[in-house]
Amino acid sequence: VAKSIIQAKQSESEWFVLVVENAISFLDSSVKSIETSPKNSIIDLYTAIELFFKARLMKEHWSLILAKPEEADINKFENGDFRSVFLAQAHKRLEKISKETFEKAALDNFLNLGMHRNQIVHFAHTDFKGDKASVIVELWASWFYIYELLTNQWAKYFDEYMERFSSINTEIRNHIGYLESVLDIRTPQIKIELEKGNEIVECPSCTLLSALIDKDTPITQVGKMRPVNTWGPINYPAKKYTCLVCNVKGFKIIDS
Ligand SMILES: [Zn+2]
């Protein structure tokens, strides 16, 4: 029988730090198990993403990370005795309470990763050993989206962790070989797009020459944080793309 865990009492800002540290430790273990256990890698990455959303909610108010904020009780909270919010509600709260907006592609990716995680945790998910490359593509895209959130939209909340995010990013990028093997498979499709007169550019996520520009979407201004985030984001013109290798959808800033 599982005993309830008695946690030491923490202040709200200490809780934030603990939640972020916990998220980062799940990221670390996700990265470390990419090769040995893609299954655990997916579970851990999803857990990390959900924790980052909770950490972000805590910056609004601690009660928002509860499944039922109307039952908030500071004493229970401080003892860690509560049910917390799931990702699907967390992003809605941020949209409604903090007027945040999220890319649909990013949210869809997180929710799909969550479904995949649930399949692994709740059912016997047997067809796993088949295709490591496709699991790594899935992890890659999820990481790209959460990394974008942490380092741009949420940069002011997670400022102190940028170096750690960047070193995790480097570790994930060491697995580029799997994406290059997917590029080989996609090459005929990319050729067809080029023959149709479509534009293929370097993908901002996987850096391969595999991002198909959506010519029907007009050039859009996209806010990006400066390297040192003192003055907030600046806007750059960007084109909408879908990567044919890593499946990431987003906006590619036009250089020049
Ligand atoms: Zn890509």
mmCIF file with all atom_site columns, C-alpha atoms in Angstrom, residues 171-255:
data_model
loop_
_atom_site.group_PDB
_atom_site.id
_atom_site.type_symbol
_atom_site.label_atom_id
_atom_site.label_alt_id
_atom_site.label_comp_id
_atom_site.label_asym_id
_atom_site.label_entity_id
_atom_site.label_seq_id
_atom_site.pdbx_PDB_ins_code
_atom_site.Cartn_x
_atom_site.Cartn_y
_atom_site.Cartn_z
_atom_site.occupancy
_atom_site.B_iso_or_equiv
_atom_site.pdbx_formal_charge
_atom_site.auth_seq_id
_atom_site.auth_comp_id
_atom_site.auth_asym_id
_atom_site.auth_atom_id
_atom_site.pdbx_PDB_model_num
ATOM 1  C CA . GLU A 1 171 ? 22.680 16.449 -26.186 1.00 0.00 ? 171 GLU A CA 1
ATOM 2  C CA . ILE A 1 172 ? 19.450 15.892 -28.120 1.00 0.00 ? 172 ILE A CA 1
ATOM 3  C CA . ARG A 1 173 ? 21.071 17.246 -31.265 1.00 0.00 ? 173 ARG A CA 1
ATOM 4  C CA . ASN A 1 174 ? 23.735 14.544 -31.009 1.00 0.00 ? 174 ASN A CA 1
ATOM 5  C CA . HIS A 1 175 ? 21.050 12.172 -32.286 1.00 0.00 ? 175 HIS A CA 1
ATOM 6  C CA . ILE A 1 176 ? 20.788 13.972 -35.636 1.00 0.00 ? 176 ILE A CA 1
ATOM 7  C CA . GLY A 1 177 ? 21.912 10.770 -37.393 1.00 0.00 ? 177 GLY A CA 1
ATOM 8  C CA . TYR A 1 178 ? 18.427 9.299  -36.996 1.00 0.00 ? 178 TYR A CA 1
ATOM 9  C CA . LEU A 1 179 ? 16.896 12.330 -38.672 1.00 0.00 ? 179 LEU A CA 1
ATOM 10 C CA . GLU A 1 180 ? 19.425 12.122 -41.481 1.00 0.00 ? 180 GLU A CA 1
ATOM 11 C CA . SER A 1 181 ? 18.266 8.560  -42.091 1.00 0.00 ? 181 SER A CA 1
ATOM 12 C CA . VAL A 1 182 ? 14.688 9.853  -42.298 1.00 0.00 ? 182 VAL A CA 1
ATOM 13 C CA . LEU A 1 183 ? 15.887 12.505 -44.763 1.00 0.00 ? 183 LEU A CA 1
ATOM 14 C CA . ASP A 1 184 ? 17.152 9.726  -47.036 1.00 0.00 ? 184 ASP A CA 1
ATOM 15 C CA . ILE A 1 185 ? 13.675 8.183  -47.000 1.00 0.00 ? 185 ILE A CA 1
ATOM 16 C CA . ARG A 1 186 ? 12.002 11.546 -47.701 1.00 0.00 ? 186 ARG A CA 1
ATOM 17 C CA . THR A 1 187 ? 14.344 12.603 -50.520 1.00 0.00 ? 187 THR A CA 1
ATOM 18 C CA . PRO A 1 188 ? 12.036 11.483 -53.373 1.00 0.00 ? 188 PRO A CA 1
ATOM 19 C CA . GLN A 1 189 ? 9.138  13.435 -51.818 1.00 0.00 ? 189 GLN A CA 1
ATOM 20 C CA . ILE A 1 190 ? 11.340 16.525 -51.443 1.00 0.00 ? 190 ILE A CA 1
ATOM 21 C CA . LYS A 1 191 ? 12.361 16.241 -55.113 1.00 0.00 ? 191 LYS A CA 1
ATOM 22 C CA . ILE A 1 192 ? 8.714  16.153 -56.143 1.00 0.00 ? 192 ILE A CA 1
ATOM 23 C CA . GLU A 1 193 ? 7.995  19.317 -54.133 1.00 0.00 ? 193 GLU A CA 1
ATOM 24 C CA . LEU A 1 194 ? 10.934 21.094 -55.762 1.00 0.00 ? 194 LEU A CA 1
ATOM 25 C CA . GLU A 1 195 ? 9.774  19.978 -59.221 1.00 0.00 ? 195 GLU A CA 1
ATOM 26 C CA . LYS A 1 196 ? 6.351  21.445 -58.447 1.00 0.00 ? 196 LYS A CA 1
ATOM 27 C CA . GLY A 1 197 ? 8.126  24.755 -57.857 1.00 0.00 ? 197 GLY A CA 1
ATOM 28 C CA . ASN A 1 198 ? 7.760  24.678 -54.064 1.00 0.00 ? 198 ASN A CA 1
ATOM 29 C CA . GLU A 1 199 ? 10.386 26.113 -51.758 1.00 0.00 ? 199 GLU A CA 1
ATOM 30 C CA . ILE A 1 200 ? 12.420 23.838 -49.478 1.00 0.00 ? 200 ILE A CA 1
ATOM 31 C CA . VAL A 1 201 ? 14.590 25.553 -46.851 1.00 0.00 ? 201 VAL A CA 1
ATOM 32 C CA . GLU A 1 202 ? 16.745 24.561 -43.904 1.00 0.00 ? 202 GLU A CA 1
ATOM 33 C CA . CYS A 1 203 ? 14.492 23.435 -41.058 1.00 0.00 ? 203 CYS A CA 1
ATOM 34 C CA . PRO A 1 204 ? 14.825 25.605 -37.912 1.00 0.00 ? 204 PRO A CA 1
ATOM 35 C CA . SER A 1 205 ? 14.329 22.483 -35.794 1.00 0.00 ? 205 SER A CA 1
ATOM 36 C CA . CYS A 1 206 ? 16.352 19.654 -37.352 1.00 0.00 ? 206 CYS A CA 1
ATOM 37 C CA . THR A 1 207 ? 18.578 21.908 -39.532 1.00 0.00 ? 207 THR A CA 1
ATOM 38 C CA . LEU A 1 208 ? 18.156 19.578 -42.522 1.00 0.00 ? 208 LEU A CA 1
ATOM 39 C CA . LEU A 1 209 ? 17.167 20.841 -45.946 1.00 0.00 ? 209 LEU A CA 1
ATOM 40 C CA . SER A 1 210 ? 13.632 19.552 -45.547 1.00 0.00 ? 210 SER A CA 1
ATOM 41 C CA . ALA A 1 211 ? 11.301 22.386 -44.503 1.00 0.00 ? 211 ALA A CA 1
ATOM 42 C CA . LEU A 1 212 ? 8.537  22.898 -47.066 1.00 0.00 ? 212 LEU A CA 1
ATOM 43 C CA . ILE A 1 213 ? 7.369  26.501 -47.229 1.00 0.00 ? 213 ILE A CA 1
ATOM 44 C CA . ASP A 1 214 ? 3.597  26.975 -47.255 1.00 0.00 ? 214 ASP A CA 1
ATOM 45 C CA . LYS A 1 215 ? 3.206  29.346 -50.190 1.00 0.00 ? 215 LYS A CA 1
ATOM 46 C CA . ASP A 1 216 ? -0.450 30.042 -49.364 1.00 0.00 ? 216 ASP A CA 1
ATOM 47 C CA . THR A 1 217 ? 0.369  31.665 -46.012 1.00 0.00 ? 217 THR A CA 1
ATOM 48 C CA . PRO A 1 218 ? 1.493  35.289 -46.301 1.00 0.00 ? 218 PRO A CA 1
ATOM 49 C CA . ILE A 1 219 ? 4.747  36.427 -44.685 1.00 0.00 ? 219 ILE A CA 1
ATOM 50 C CA . THR A 1 220 ? 4.063  36.855 -40.968 1.00 0.00 ? 220 THR A CA 1
ATOM 51 C CA . GLN A 1 221 ? 5.813  38.892 -38.257 1.00 0.00 ? 221 GLN A CA 1
ATOM 52 C CA . VAL A 1 222 ? 7.163  36.580 -35.551 1.00 0.00 ? 222 VAL A CA 1
ATOM 53 C CA . GLY A 1 223 ? 8.491  37.732 -32.160 1.00 0.00 ? 223 GLY A CA 1
ATOM 54 C CA . LYS A 1 224 ? 11.838 36.312 -31.053 1.00 0.00 ? 224 LYS A CA 1
ATOM 55 C CA . MET A 1 225 ? 13.751 37.021 -27.881 1.00 0.00 ? 225 MET A CA 1
ATOM 56 C CA . ARG A 1 226 ? 17.091 38.729 -28.219 1.00 0.00 ? 226 ARG A CA 1
ATOM 57 C CA . PRO A 1 227 ? 20.108 36.782 -26.944 1.00 0.00 ? 227 PRO A CA 1
ATOM 58 C CA . VAL A 1 228 ? 20.103 38.890 -23.788 1.00 0.00 ? 228 VAL A CA 1
ATOM 59 C CA . ASN A 1 229 ? 16.501 39.348 -22.839 1.00 0.00 ? 229 ASN A CA 1
ATOM 60 C CA . THR A 1 230 ? 16.407 42.906 -21.596 1.00 0.00 ? 230 THR A CA 1
ATOM 61 C CA . TRP A 1 231 ? 14.144 44.569 -24.116 1.00 0.00 ? 231 TRP A CA 1
ATOM 62 C CA . GLY A 1 232 ? 11.626 41.839 -24.842 1.00 0.00 ? 232 GLY A CA 1
ATOM 63 C CA . PRO A 1 233 ? 11.059 40.218 -28.197 1.00 0.00 ? 233 PRO A CA 1
ATOM 64 C CA . ILE A 1 234 ? 11.578 41.820 -31.585 1.00 0.00 ? 234 ILE A CA 1
ATOM 65 C CA . ASN A 1 235 ? 9.571  40.951 -34.657 1.00 0.00 ? 235 ASN A CA 1
ATOM 66 C CA . TYR A 1 236 ? 11.021 39.401 -37.779 1.00 0.00 ? 236 TYR A CA 1
ATOM 67 C CA . PRO A 1 237 ? 9.322  38.525 -41.068 1.00 0.00 ? 237 PRO A CA 1
ATOM 68 C CA . ALA A 1 238 ? 8.872  34.788 -41.373 1.00 0.00 ? 238 ALA A CA 1
ATOM 69 C CA . LYS A 1 239 ? 7.418  32.144 -43.659 1.00 0.00 ? 239 LYS A CA 1
ATOM 70 C CA . LYS A 1 240 ? 5.285  29.239 -42.490 1.00 0.00 ? 240 LYS A CA 1
ATOM 71 C CA . TYR A 1 241 ? 6.826  25.798 -42.942 1.00 0.00 ? 241 TYR A CA 1
ATOM 72 C CA . THR A 1 242 ? 6.257  22.116 -42.318 1.00 0.00 ? 242 THR A CA 1
ATOM 73 C CA . CYS A 1 243 ? 9.342  19.939 -42.036 1.00 0.00 ? 243 CYS A CA 1
ATOM 74 C CA . LEU A 1 244 ? 9.115  16.742 -44.051 1.00 0.00 ? 244 LEU A CA 1
ATOM 75 C CA . VAL A 1 245 ? 11.668 15.056 -41.765 1.00 0.00 ? 245 VAL A CA 1
ATOM 76 C CA . CYS A 1 246 ? 10.997 16.087 -38.148 1.00 0.00 ? 246 CYS A CA 1
ATOM 77 C CA . ASN A 1 247 ? 7.325  17.073 -38.772 1.00 0.00 ? 247 ASN A CA 1
ATOM 78 C CA . VAL A 1 248 ? 7.723  20.361 -36.931 1.00 0.00 ? 248 VAL A CA 1
ATOM 79 C CA . LYS A 1 249 ? 5.468  23.172 -38.152 1.00 0.00 ? 249 LYS A CA 1
ATOM 80 C CA . GLY A 1 250 ? 6.327  26.758 -37.476 1.00 0.00 ? 250 GLY A CA 1
ATOM 81 C CA . PHE A 1 251 ? 7.667  29.987 -38.858 1.00 0.00 ? 251 PHE A CA 1
ATOM 82 C CA . LYS A 1 252 ? 11.051 30.331 -40.493 1.00 0.00 ? 252 LYS A CA 1
ATOM 83 C CA . ILE A 1 253 ? 12.582 33.766 -40.148 1.00 0.00 ? 253 ILE A CA 1
ATOM 84 C CA . ILE A 1 254 ? 13.678 35.135 -43.501 1.00 0.00 ? 254 ILE A CA 1
ATOM 85 C CA . ASP A 1 255 ? 17.302 36.221 -43.419 1.00 0.00 ? 255 ASP A CA 1
#
